[in-house]
Structure formats: structure tokens, C-alpha cells
Amino acid sequence: MSDDAIATPPDATPALEPVTEPTPERDTDRATAPAPAPQPGVEQPPAGATAGGPQEQLLELALGELQARRGALLREISELEGRREQLQRELGSSFSGQSDAIARRLKGFQDYLVGALQDLASAAEQMELVVQPLVVQPSPLDQAAAAPDPNQAAPAAAGLFSQDEALIQGRLAAFQGPPDFYADPWKLRRSLEPSAAALLDGWFLAQGGRGAQPSTGSRNRNALVAAAAIAILGELYGERFQTLVLAGRPERLGEWRRGLQDCLGLSREDFGPNSGIVLFERADALIERADRLEERGELPFIVVDAAEQVVDVAVLQFPIWLAFAPGPDDFALEDDLL
């Protein structure tokens, strides 16, 4: 029986074909195939690098740069915060620790500036823009003695206080009592010593309000004596007279200002060209002011500080003036400091 005649059963599985292995020639051809040529301008990955290697390196490089910039910014922020804290400490220490000193300096400069402006205003008022002819007039006392006029209440008879003896002695006696610290302005608020009262009694009644008296030993006591004279003259002549104080240096004028202000209850506005008391460093400016007062029919009361070694002769022509004559020991400490 032949092979063709053998019948295959219906449920028998067909025979599998044998798997063919790739021939060695094909593998060799694939392995030896030439690599593609590099493209110009395109960065080639290094040999042996995987497909994701360049991206990871770029990410790491960018991350490193960001971290470096973040560190630099953090350092700058830290430095700025340190500077801010230092500035806050310096500002706090300077404004809180030196506020009192700054306030004292500003107050002293303000006082000096106010005094300087007042002196400047006084000098500007006394400045003569037009030269006036010199007219020599006789003394008001001589005019009063030669031809008294009872109908005219002028300061011509201002140096003659004989008719006011009772009032003057009564005021001097009252001034020796307890001080009146709440008296009205231009009234004496301090007690007068008996020696100072005797000095003023002789100056008013014996000298007629024109002459020198010995200094009481200090500028404050002299200011008290002058304040008592101003209070009495205020009752006699009202607002028709003005006090002119001559002292050669600003510090002396400052003591006169404080002394008169304390004894008479005055304010800073009462010292100035158009007020009740004017302070002068030079005699020529005082003389010009006194002449103008007399031209307006007012009475100048001149007070000369004891430190003035020379009194201008022109001062002696006015009806009322009081010059303090220093003793051998007066103001010795002031001279040593100068």
C-alpha cells in the first residue's frame, strides 16, 4: 500500500513547520551597517549616552543656576535686613538719647536769634537815611528854671522832684515791705533794702534825678534799684517816658533784661525799640534814641551799667539819668573771666 493511499484521520492536527533561524549573514550585515552622518549645527550626544541623558543634564544645569541665584538673593535680603536694623538702632539712639541736648541748643539759639533781631530792628530804626543839621538846644532843666510854664505838662521839669517828695518817700517806704509777687506789670514785685531806698531818696530829691550812685555790688541789685526808679517814674509820668539801658556787652544786657523782667513782671515784648525798655551796647545809638524821644515830647530815662568805664558827655545833657559807679571789688569775677 502506498503513501498516497493512507488517509489522514479528520481530527488529527496538522504538522508544524520548523522555525527558521536568521542566517548569520543578515545579522552581520545589520551590525556592520554604517552610522548616519552627523548633521551640521546639531549637538551630538556623547558616545554611550542613552536617549534621555541630554535633557537630564540641561535640567540639572538650569536647576543649579536657579539655586545659585536664589542663594545670592537670600544673602542680599539678609544684608538689607541687617542694614535696616542698624539704621533703626541708630535713629532710635540719636533721637531719644540726644533729644534733650538738641532741644536745649534750639532754645538757646532761639533766644539768641530773638535778641539779635530786636537789636537789628533797633539799629534800623536809629539809622539816619538823611543827614539832619545839628541843632544845639539848651537843657530842659535850664528852660524850666528860666521860664516855668505851669500850664504845660511837659518833661521839661522832669528832673525837679521837690513837689513829688511825699509820693516818692511813700513809695520807697512801701517798697521796703514784703514783696508783692502778683503786682501788675511795671510795679515793683521785690523788696527794696534800706540802703537801696536811701540811695534812691538821695538820687530823686538831692540830685534831681540826674547823677551817679555807688553800685550795690552786683548787676542784679543794680537792676532792682533801677526797677524801683522805673516804678516811681511810671506813676509820675505814665507812658510819656522810656527807659534806655547802656551796657557794653550782650551778656550784660542779658542780665539787665532778666533782672528788670523779674522785678517789674515784664515780658519779652516790653523790651524793644517801640516798648518801655530799650537795651543798647553803644552810647551813640542811645543818644540818638534819646534825642528822638525828646523831639516827640517824651522823656528818656537813661541807666548806665557799672561796668562802663567812660560815660559819654552827651548823656549828661538829658534830664533823667542814673549811672552806677563801680567799687574796687565790683565785677572782679567778670573781669577775670574776660
mmCIF file of C-alpha atoms in Angstrom:
data_model
loop_
_atom_site.group_PDB
_atom_site.id
_atom_site.type_symbol
_atom_site.label_atom_id
_atom_site.label_comp_id
_atom_site.label_asym_id
_atom_site.label_seq_id
_atom_site.Cartn_x
_atom_site.Cartn_y
_atom_site.Cartn_z
ATOM 1 C CA MET A 1 0.000 0.000 0.000
ATOM 2 C CA SER A 2 1.388 3.357 -0.996
ATOM 3 C CA ASP A 3 1.810 6.545 0.997
ATOM 4 C CA ASP A 4 -0.849 8.328 -1.019
ATOM 5 C CA ALA A 5 -3.346 5.714 -0.164
ATOM 6 C CA ILE A 6 -3.025 6.255 3.571
ATOM 7 C CA ALA A 7 -5.897 8.504 4.697
ATOM 8 C CA THR A 8 -5.488 11.024 7.405
ATOM 9 C CA PRO A 9 -7.993 10.978 10.193
ATOM 10 C CA PRO A 10 -10.286 14.005 10.356
ATOM 11 C CA ASP A 11 -9.352 15.100 13.947
ATOM 12 C CA ALA A 12 -5.624 14.833 13.574
ATOM 13 C CA THR A 13 -3.615 18.141 13.997
ATOM 14 C CA PRO A 14 -1.528 19.342 11.112
ATOM 15 C CA ALA A 15 2.236 19.111 11.447
ATOM 16 C CA LEU A 16 4.037 22.362 12.488
ATOM 17 C CA GLU A 17 6.539 23.930 10.242
ATOM 18 C CA PRO A 18 10.021 24.150 11.605
ATOM 19 C CA VAL A 19 11.138 27.707 12.778
ATOM 20 C CA THR A 20 13.907 29.009 10.682
ATOM 21 C CA GLU A 21 16.792 30.856 12.434
ATOM 22 C CA PRO A 22 18.172 34.056 10.894
ATOM 23 C CA THR A 23 21.098 33.408 8.870
ATOM 24 C CA PRO A 24 24.434 34.695 10.164
ATOM 25 C CA GLU A 25 24.898 36.720 7.016
ATOM 26 C CA ARG A 26 21.880 39.022 7.784
ATOM 27 C CA ASP A 27 22.996 39.727 11.377
ATOM 28 C CA THR A 28 26.424 40.533 10.166
ATOM 29 C CA ASP A 29 25.077 42.929 7.555
ATOM 30 C CA ARG A 30 22.926 44.702 10.210
ATOM 31 C CA ALA A 31 25.765 45.049 12.654
ATOM 32 C CA THR A 32 28.162 46.428 10.112
ATOM 33 C CA ALA A 33 25.725 48.985 8.644
ATOM 34 C CA PRO A 34 27.286 52.458 8.630
ATOM 35 C CA ALA A 35 26.066 55.023 11.220
ATOM 36 C CA PRO A 36 24.171 58.054 9.919
ATOM 37 C CA ALA A 37 26.345 61.100 9.206
ATOM 38 C CA PRO A 38 26.237 63.963 11.794
ATOM 39 C CA GLN A 39 24.149 66.992 10.869
ATOM 40 C CA PRO A 40 25.895 70.352 10.932
ATOM 41 C CA GLY A 41 24.836 72.740 13.801
ATOM 42 C CA VAL A 42 23.224 69.960 15.851
ATOM 43 C CA GLU A 43 24.921 68.993 19.132
ATOM 44 C CA GLN A 44 25.533 65.271 19.148
ATOM 45 C CA PRO A 45 25.123 63.319 22.356
ATOM 46 C CA PRO A 46 28.246 61.750 23.763
ATOM 47 C CA ALA A 47 29.045 58.169 22.823
ATOM 48 C CA GLY A 48 27.391 55.585 25.014
ATOM 49 C CA ALA A 49 24.717 58.083 26.257
ATOM 50 C CA THR A 50 21.166 56.974 26.382
ATOM 51 C CA ALA A 51 18.302 58.724 24.637
ATOM 52 C CA GLY A 52 17.208 60.747 27.805
ATOM 53 C CA GLY A 53 20.723 61.845 29.000
ATOM 54 C CA PRO A 54 20.993 65.392 27.433
ATOM 55 C CA GLN A 55 17.630 66.503 28.789
ATOM 56 C CA GLU A 56 18.528 65.415 32.302
ATOM 57 C CA GLN A 57 21.826 67.313 32.108
ATOM 58 C CA LEU A 58 20.078 70.508 30.923
ATOM 59 C CA LEU A 59 17.573 70.247 33.744
ATOM 60 C CA GLU A 60 20.321 69.768 36.284
ATOM 61 C CA LEU A 61 22.252 72.760 34.880
ATOM 62 C CA ALA A 62 19.180 75.031 34.959
ATOM 63 C CA LEU A 63 18.315 73.857 38.471
ATOM 64 C CA GLY A 64 21.848 74.604 39.634
ATOM 65 C CA GLU A 65 21.712 78.146 38.217
ATOM 66 C CA LEU A 66 18.345 78.809 39.870
ATOM 67 C CA GLN A 67 19.649 77.566 43.214
ATOM 68 C CA ALA A 68 22.717 79.804 42.894
ATOM 69 C CA ARG A 69 20.582 82.855 42.094
ATOM 70 C CA ARG A 70 18.233 82.028 44.987
ATOM 71 C CA GLY A 71 21.177 81.813 47.374
ATOM 72 C CA ALA A 72 22.505 85.191 46.157
ATOM 73 C CA LEU A 73 19.083 86.789 46.595
ATOM 74 C CA LEU A 74 18.762 85.358 50.100
ATOM 75 C CA ARG A 75 22.175 86.767 51.023
ATOM 76 C CA GLU A 76 21.236 90.216 49.671
ATOM 77 C CA ILE A 77 17.946 90.129 51.595
ATOM 78 C CA SER A 78 19.807 89.199 54.759
ATOM 79 C CA GLU A 79 22.276 92.069 54.286
ATOM 80 C CA LEU A 80 19.452 94.572 53.658
ATOM 81 C CA GLU A 81 17.602 93.424 56.766
ATOM 82 C CA GLY A 82 20.791 93.826 58.795
ATOM 83 C CA ARG A 83 21.291 97.367 57.472
ATOM 84 C CA ARG A 84 17.658 98.205 58.226
ATOM 85 C CA GLU A 85 18.016 97.024 61.819
ATOM 86 C CA GLN A 86 21.250 99.001 62.203
ATOM 87 C CA LEU A 87 19.612 102.172 60.860
ATOM 88 C CA GLN A 88 16.669 101.706 63.200
ATOM 89 C CA ARG A 89 19.033 101.348 66.163
ATOM 90 C CA GLU A 90 20.992 104.443 65.126
ATOM 91 C CA LEU A 91 17.840 106.503 64.611
ATOM 92 C CA GLY A 92 16.440 105.374 67.921
ATOM 93 C CA SER A 93 19.602 106.139 69.841
ATOM 94 C CA SER A 94 20.173 109.544 68.199
ATOM 95 C CA PHE A 95 16.621 110.884 68.561
ATOM 96 C CA SER A 96 15.858 109.501 72.000
ATOM 97 C CA GLY A 97 19.269 109.884 73.589
ATOM 98 C CA GLN A 98 20.068 113.375 72.306
ATOM 99 C CA SER A 99 16.601 114.939 72.235
ATOM 100 C CA ASP A 100 17.198 116.946 75.410
ATOM 101 C CA ALA A 101 20.526 118.312 74.181
ATOM 102 C CA ILE A 102 19.038 119.223 70.801
ATOM 103 C CA ALA A 103 16.087 120.939 72.487
ATOM 104 C CA ARG A 104 18.405 122.954 74.744
ATOM 105 C CA ARG A 105 20.533 124.018 71.800
ATOM 106 C CA LEU A 106 17.484 125.042 69.795
ATOM 107 C CA LYS A 107 16.106 127.014 72.746
ATOM 108 C CA GLY A 108 19.419 128.822 73.240
ATOM 109 C CA PHE A 109 19.670 129.607 69.536
ATOM 110 C CA GLN A 110 16.066 130.849 69.536
ATOM 111 C CA ASP A 111 16.767 133.221 72.441
ATOM 112 C CA TYR A 112 19.909 134.479 70.760
ATOM 113 C CA LEU A 113 18.092 134.952 67.441
ATOM 114 C CA VAL A 114 15.216 136.861 69.048
ATOM 115 C CA GLY A 115 17.633 139.182 70.829
ATOM 116 C CA ALA A 116 19.670 139.694 67.670
ATOM 117 C CA LEU A 117 16.549 140.520 65.651
ATOM 118 C CA GLN A 118 15.436 143.027 68.256
ATOM 119 C CA ASP A 119 18.850 144.682 68.233
ATOM 120 C CA LEU A 120 18.743 144.745 64.436
ATOM 121 C CA ALA A 121 15.323 146.372 64.462
ATOM 122 C CA SER A 122 16.569 148.933 66.957
ATOM 123 C CA ALA A 123 19.610 149.701 64.818
ATOM 124 C CA ALA A 124 17.453 150.006 61.679
ATOM 125 C CA GLU A 125 15.115 152.418 63.426
ATOM 126 C CA GLN A 126 18.034 154.513 64.646
ATOM 127 C CA MET A 127 19.672 154.660 61.225
ATOM 128 C CA GLU A 128 19.555 158.096 59.658
ATOM 129 C CA LEU A 129 18.947 157.943 55.954
ATOM 130 C CA VAL A 130 19.053 161.735 55.611
ATOM 131 C CA VAL A 131 21.697 163.788 57.355
ATOM 132 C CA GLN A 132 19.971 166.284 59.584
ATOM 133 C CA PRO A 133 21.505 169.588 60.612
ATOM 134 C CA LEU A 134 22.921 169.686 64.120
ATOM 135 C CA VAL A 135 20.856 171.883 66.385
ATOM 136 C CA VAL A 136 22.171 172.623 69.865
ATOM 137 C CA GLN A 137 19.352 173.092 72.328
ATOM 138 C CA PRO A 138 19.613 174.213 75.935
ATOM 139 C CA SER A 139 18.982 171.699 78.665
ATOM 140 C CA PRO A 140 15.317 171.167 79.593
ATOM 141 C CA LEU A 141 16.251 171.877 83.201
ATOM 142 C CA ASP A 142 17.651 175.287 82.241
ATOM 143 C CA GLN A 143 14.481 176.060 80.315
ATOM 144 C CA ALA A 144 12.333 175.059 83.270
ATOM 145 C CA ALA A 145 14.380 177.162 85.676
ATOM 146 C CA ALA A 146 14.360 180.194 83.351
ATOM 147 C CA ALA A 147 10.745 180.214 82.246
ATOM 148 C CA PRO A 148 8.471 177.716 84.014
ATOM 149 C CA ASP A 149 5.124 177.171 82.374
ATOM 150 C CA PRO A 150 2.566 175.686 84.801
ATOM 151 C CA ASN A 151 0.001 175.158 82.039
ATOM 152 C CA GLN A 152 2.227 172.847 80.006
ATOM 153 C CA ALA A 153 2.797 169.326 81.403
ATOM 154 C CA ALA A 154 5.978 168.542 79.524
ATOM 155 C CA PRO A 155 9.088 166.645 80.592
ATOM 156 C CA ALA A 156 10.959 169.946 80.915
ATOM 157 C CA ALA A 157 10.625 169.874 84.681
ATOM 158 C CA ALA A 158 11.140 166.126 84.872
ATOM 159 C CA GLY A 159 14.348 166.414 86.909
ATOM 160 C CA LEU A 160 12.766 168.521 89.628
ATOM 161 C CA PHE A 161 11.038 166.182 92.080
ATOM 162 C CA SER A 162 10.625 168.535 95.005
ATOM 163 C CA GLN A 163 6.875 168.722 94.510
ATOM 164 C CA ASP A 164 6.637 164.927 94.490
ATOM 165 C CA GLU A 165 8.662 164.361 97.660
ATOM 166 C CA ALA A 166 5.752 162.873 99.625
ATOM 167 C CA LEU A 167 4.863 160.412 96.860
ATOM 168 C CA ILE A 168 8.486 159.345 96.352
ATOM 169 C CA GLN A 169 9.174 158.767 100.035
ATOM 170 C CA GLY A 170 5.885 156.930 100.451
ATOM 171 C CA ARG A 171 6.689 154.573 97.578
ATOM 172 C CA LEU A 172 10.213 153.953 98.879
ATOM 173 C CA ALA A 173 8.811 153.075 102.300
ATOM 174 C CA ALA A 174 6.280 150.683 100.726
ATOM 175 C CA PHE A 175 8.986 149.024 98.651
ATOM 176 C CA GLN A 176 10.818 148.030 101.846
ATOM 177 C CA GLY A 177 7.876 145.895 102.977
ATOM 178 C CA PRO A 178 7.047 142.321 101.920
ATOM 179 C CA PRO A 179 7.368 141.660 98.196
ATOM 180 C CA ASP A 180 4.242 141.651 96.053
ATOM 181 C CA PHE A 181 4.864 138.816 93.595
ATOM 182 C CA TYR A 182 1.443 139.269 91.940
ATOM 183 C CA ALA A 183 1.612 143.015 91.348
ATOM 184 C CA ASP A 184 0.642 144.435 87.976
ATOM 185 C CA PRO A 185 3.333 144.845 85.296
ATOM 186 C CA TRP A 186 5.580 147.869 85.743
ATOM 187 C CA LYS A 187 5.046 147.682 89.509
ATOM 188 C CA LEU A 188 7.882 146.580 91.792
ATOM 189 C CA ARG A 189 7.491 142.939 92.818
ATOM 190 C CA ARG A 190 10.583 142.658 95.033
ATOM 191 C CA SER A 191 11.564 144.101 98.404
ATOM 192 C CA LEU A 192 13.969 147.024 98.483
ATOM 193 C CA GLU A 193 16.757 147.112 101.063
ATOM 194 C CA PRO A 194 17.038 150.201 103.289
ATOM 195 C CA SER A 195 20.396 151.118 101.750
ATOM 196 C CA ALA A 196 18.919 150.969 98.242
ATOM 197 C CA ALA A 197 15.928 153.052 99.361
ATOM 198 C CA ALA A 198 18.272 155.679 100.816
ATOM 199 C CA LEU A 199 20.216 155.664 97.534
ATOM 200 C CA LEU A 200 17.068 156.391 95.526
ATOM 201 C CA ASP A 201 15.898 159.020 98.009
ATOM 202 C CA GLY A 202 19.125 160.944 97.501
ATOM 203 C CA TRP A 203 19.011 160.447 93.737
ATOM 204 C CA PHE A 204 15.428 161.719 93.399
ATOM 205 C CA LEU A 205 15.415 164.576 95.911
ATOM 206 C CA ALA A 206 19.032 165.649 96.353
ATOM 207 C CA GLN A 207 20.283 165.128 92.786
ATOM 208 C CA GLY A 208 17.030 165.819 90.994
ATOM 209 C CA GLY A 209 17.140 162.505 89.134
ATOM 210 C CA ARG A 210 20.454 163.317 87.432
ATOM 211 C CA GLY A 211 23.619 161.797 88.830
ATOM 212 C CA ALA A 212 25.759 158.801 89.658
ATOM 213 C CA GLN A 213 25.261 156.493 92.619
ATOM 214 C CA PRO A 214 27.577 153.808 94.008
ATOM 215 C CA SER A 215 26.931 150.312 92.754
ATOM 216 C CA THR A 216 25.230 147.904 95.116
ATOM 217 C CA GLY A 217 27.817 145.198 94.373
ATOM 218 C CA SER A 218 26.082 143.157 91.657
ATOM 219 C CA ARG A 219 24.226 143.762 88.442
ATOM 220 C CA ASN A 220 21.053 142.109 89.758
ATOM 221 C CA ARG A 221 20.901 144.503 92.733
ATOM 222 C CA ASN A 222 21.517 147.446 90.447
ATOM 223 C CA ALA A 223 18.647 146.213 88.261
ATOM 224 C CA LEU A 224 16.433 146.125 91.390
ATOM 225 C CA VAL A 225 17.292 149.759 92.188
ATOM 226 C CA ALA A 226 16.600 150.799 88.578
ATOM 227 C CA ALA A 227 13.314 148.870 88.627
ATOM 228 C CA ALA A 228 12.196 150.802 91.735
ATOM 229 C CA ALA A 229 13.051 154.088 89.975
ATOM 230 C CA ILE A 230 11.115 152.966 86.870
ATOM 231 C CA ALA A 231 8.072 152.086 89.005
ATOM 232 C CA ILE A 232 8.077 155.561 90.623
ATOM 233 C CA LEU A 233 8.628 157.357 87.307
ATOM 234 C CA GLY A 234 5.769 155.371 85.823
ATOM 235 C CA GLU A 235 3.422 156.752 88.458
ATOM 236 C CA LEU A 236 4.689 160.288 87.865
ATOM 237 C CA TYR A 237 4.782 160.380 84.056
ATOM 238 C CA GLY A 238 2.729 157.414 82.875
ATOM 239 C CA GLU A 239 3.677 156.304 79.369
ATOM 240 C CA ARG A 240 5.454 159.556 78.469
ATOM 241 C CA PHE A 241 8.895 158.192 79.336
ATOM 242 C CA GLN A 242 11.071 155.314 78.089
ATOM 243 C CA THR A 243 13.965 153.592 79.835
ATOM 244 C CA LEU A 244 17.266 153.306 77.935
ATOM 245 C CA VAL A 245 19.880 150.936 79.396
ATOM 246 C CA LEU A 246 23.522 151.210 78.321
ATOM 247 C CA ALA A 247 25.791 148.181 78.782
ATOM 248 C CA GLY A 248 28.762 147.432 76.569
ATOM 249 C CA ARG A 249 28.313 143.702 76.021
ATOM 250 C CA PRO A 250 25.423 141.373 75.134
ATOM 251 C CA GLU A 251 25.831 139.218 78.255
ATOM 252 C CA ARG A 252 25.500 142.318 80.450
ATOM 253 C CA LEU A 253 22.384 143.392 78.580
ATOM 254 C CA GLY A 254 21.011 139.896 79.081
ATOM 255 C CA GLU A 255 21.427 140.233 82.847
ATOM 256 C CA TRP A 256 19.701 143.613 82.780
ATOM 257 C CA ARG A 257 16.849 142.161 80.750
ATOM 258 C CA ARG A 258 16.323 139.262 83.149
ATOM 259 C CA GLY A 259 16.653 141.482 86.241
ATOM 260 C CA LEU A 260 14.152 144.115 85.097
ATOM 261 C CA GLN A 261 11.797 141.479 83.751
ATOM 262 C CA ASP A 262 11.758 139.691 87.110
ATOM 263 C CA CYS A 263 11.452 142.832 89.283
ATOM 264 C CA LEU A 264 8.723 144.516 87.217
ATOM 265 C CA GLY A 265 6.811 141.460 85.937
ATOM 266 C CA LEU A 266 7.545 142.241 82.287
ATOM 267 C CA SER A 267 7.583 140.059 79.181
ATOM 268 C CA ARG A 268 9.940 139.921 76.231
ATOM 269 C CA GLU A 269 7.632 142.208 74.254
ATOM 270 C CA ASP A 270 8.352 145.023 76.730
ATOM 271 C CA PHE A 271 11.971 145.192 75.512
ATOM 272 C CA GLY A 272 12.361 146.759 72.085
ATOM 273 C CA PRO A 273 12.513 149.977 70.062
ATOM 274 C CA ASN A 274 8.803 150.733 70.493
ATOM 275 C CA SER A 275 8.367 149.373 74.017
ATOM 276 C CA GLY A 276 9.094 150.599 77.519
ATOM 277 C CA ILE A 277 12.739 149.488 77.831
ATOM 278 C CA VAL A 278 15.437 149.564 75.145
ATOM 279 C CA LEU A 279 18.889 147.989 75.580
ATOM 280 C CA PHE A 280 21.997 149.499 73.954
ATOM 281 C CA GLU A 281 25.600 148.398 73.529
ATOM 282 C CA ARG A 282 26.828 151.755 72.146
ATOM 283 C CA ALA A 283 26.406 155.201 73.632
ATOM 284 C CA ASP A 284 25.928 156.962 70.277
ATOM 285 C CA ALA A 285 22.883 154.823 69.441
ATOM 286 C CA LEU A 286 21.407 155.554 72.877
ATOM 287 C CA ILE A 287 21.932 159.303 72.432
ATOM 288 C CA GLU A 288 20.174 159.261 69.049
ATOM 289 C CA ARG A 289 17.232 157.420 70.562
ATOM 290 C CA ALA A 290 17.007 159.871 73.466
ATOM 291 C CA ASP A 291 17.049 162.832 71.059
ATOM 292 C CA ARG A 292 14.160 161.354 69.102
ATOM 293 C CA LEU A 293 12.161 160.819 72.275
ATOM 294 C CA GLU A 294 12.605 164.446 73.261
ATOM 295 C CA GLU A 295 11.575 165.571 69.780
ATOM 296 C CA ARG A 296 8.301 163.682 70.247
ATOM 297 C CA GLY A 297 7.772 165.285 73.659
ATOM 298 C CA GLU A 298 8.632 162.135 75.613
ATOM 299 C CA LEU A 299 11.071 161.659 78.477
ATOM 300 C CA PRO A 300 14.145 159.378 78.246
ATOM 301 C CA PHE A 301 15.368 157.728 81.457
ATOM 302 C CA ILE A 302 18.983 156.616 80.938
ATOM 303 C CA VAL A 303 20.563 153.876 83.083
ATOM 304 C CA VAL A 304 24.326 153.276 82.745
ATOM 305 C CA ASP A 305 25.803 149.940 83.785
ATOM 306 C CA ALA A 306 28.551 149.944 86.406
ATOM 307 C CA ALA A 307 30.936 148.166 84.039
ATOM 308 C CA GLU A 308 31.004 151.192 81.730
ATOM 309 C CA GLN A 309 34.331 152.861 82.479
ATOM 310 C CA VAL A 310 33.576 156.007 80.457
ATOM 311 C CA VAL A 311 30.265 157.844 80.165
ATOM 312 C CA ASP A 312 29.732 159.971 77.093
ATOM 313 C CA VAL A 313 29.338 163.676 77.895
ATOM 314 C CA ALA A 314 26.281 163.859 75.630
ATOM 315 C CA VAL A 315 24.453 161.537 78.015
ATOM 316 C CA LEU A 316 24.683 164.169 80.766
ATOM 317 C CA GLN A 317 22.534 166.646 78.808
ATOM 318 C CA PHE A 318 19.352 164.665 79.319
ATOM 319 C CA PRO A 319 17.057 165.413 82.259
ATOM 320 C CA ILE A 320 16.992 161.994 83.967
ATOM 321 C CA TRP A 321 19.921 159.587 84.088
ATOM 322 C CA LEU A 322 21.308 157.190 86.660
ATOM 323 C CA ALA A 323 24.862 155.896 86.392
ATOM 324 C CA PHE A 324 26.161 153.201 88.754
ATOM 325 C CA ALA A 325 29.737 153.855 89.871
ATOM 326 C CA PRO A 326 31.597 150.559 90.492
ATOM 327 C CA GLY A 327 33.600 149.931 93.626
ATOM 328 C CA PRO A 328 37.072 148.384 93.696
ATOM 329 C CA ASP A 329 35.713 144.845 94.111
ATOM 330 C CA ASP A 330 32.657 145.076 91.852
ATOM 331 C CA PHE A 331 32.508 142.600 88.950
ATOM 332 C CA ALA A 332 36.010 141.279 89.706
ATOM 333 C CA LEU A 333 34.964 137.767 88.714
ATOM 334 C CA GLU A 334 33.543 139.062 85.417
ATOM 335 C CA ASP A 335 36.841 140.763 84.563
ATOM 336 C CA ASP A 336 38.777 137.592 85.357
ATOM 337 C CA LEU A 337 36.554 135.561 83.028
ATOM 338 C CA LEU A 338 37.025 138.068 80.222
#
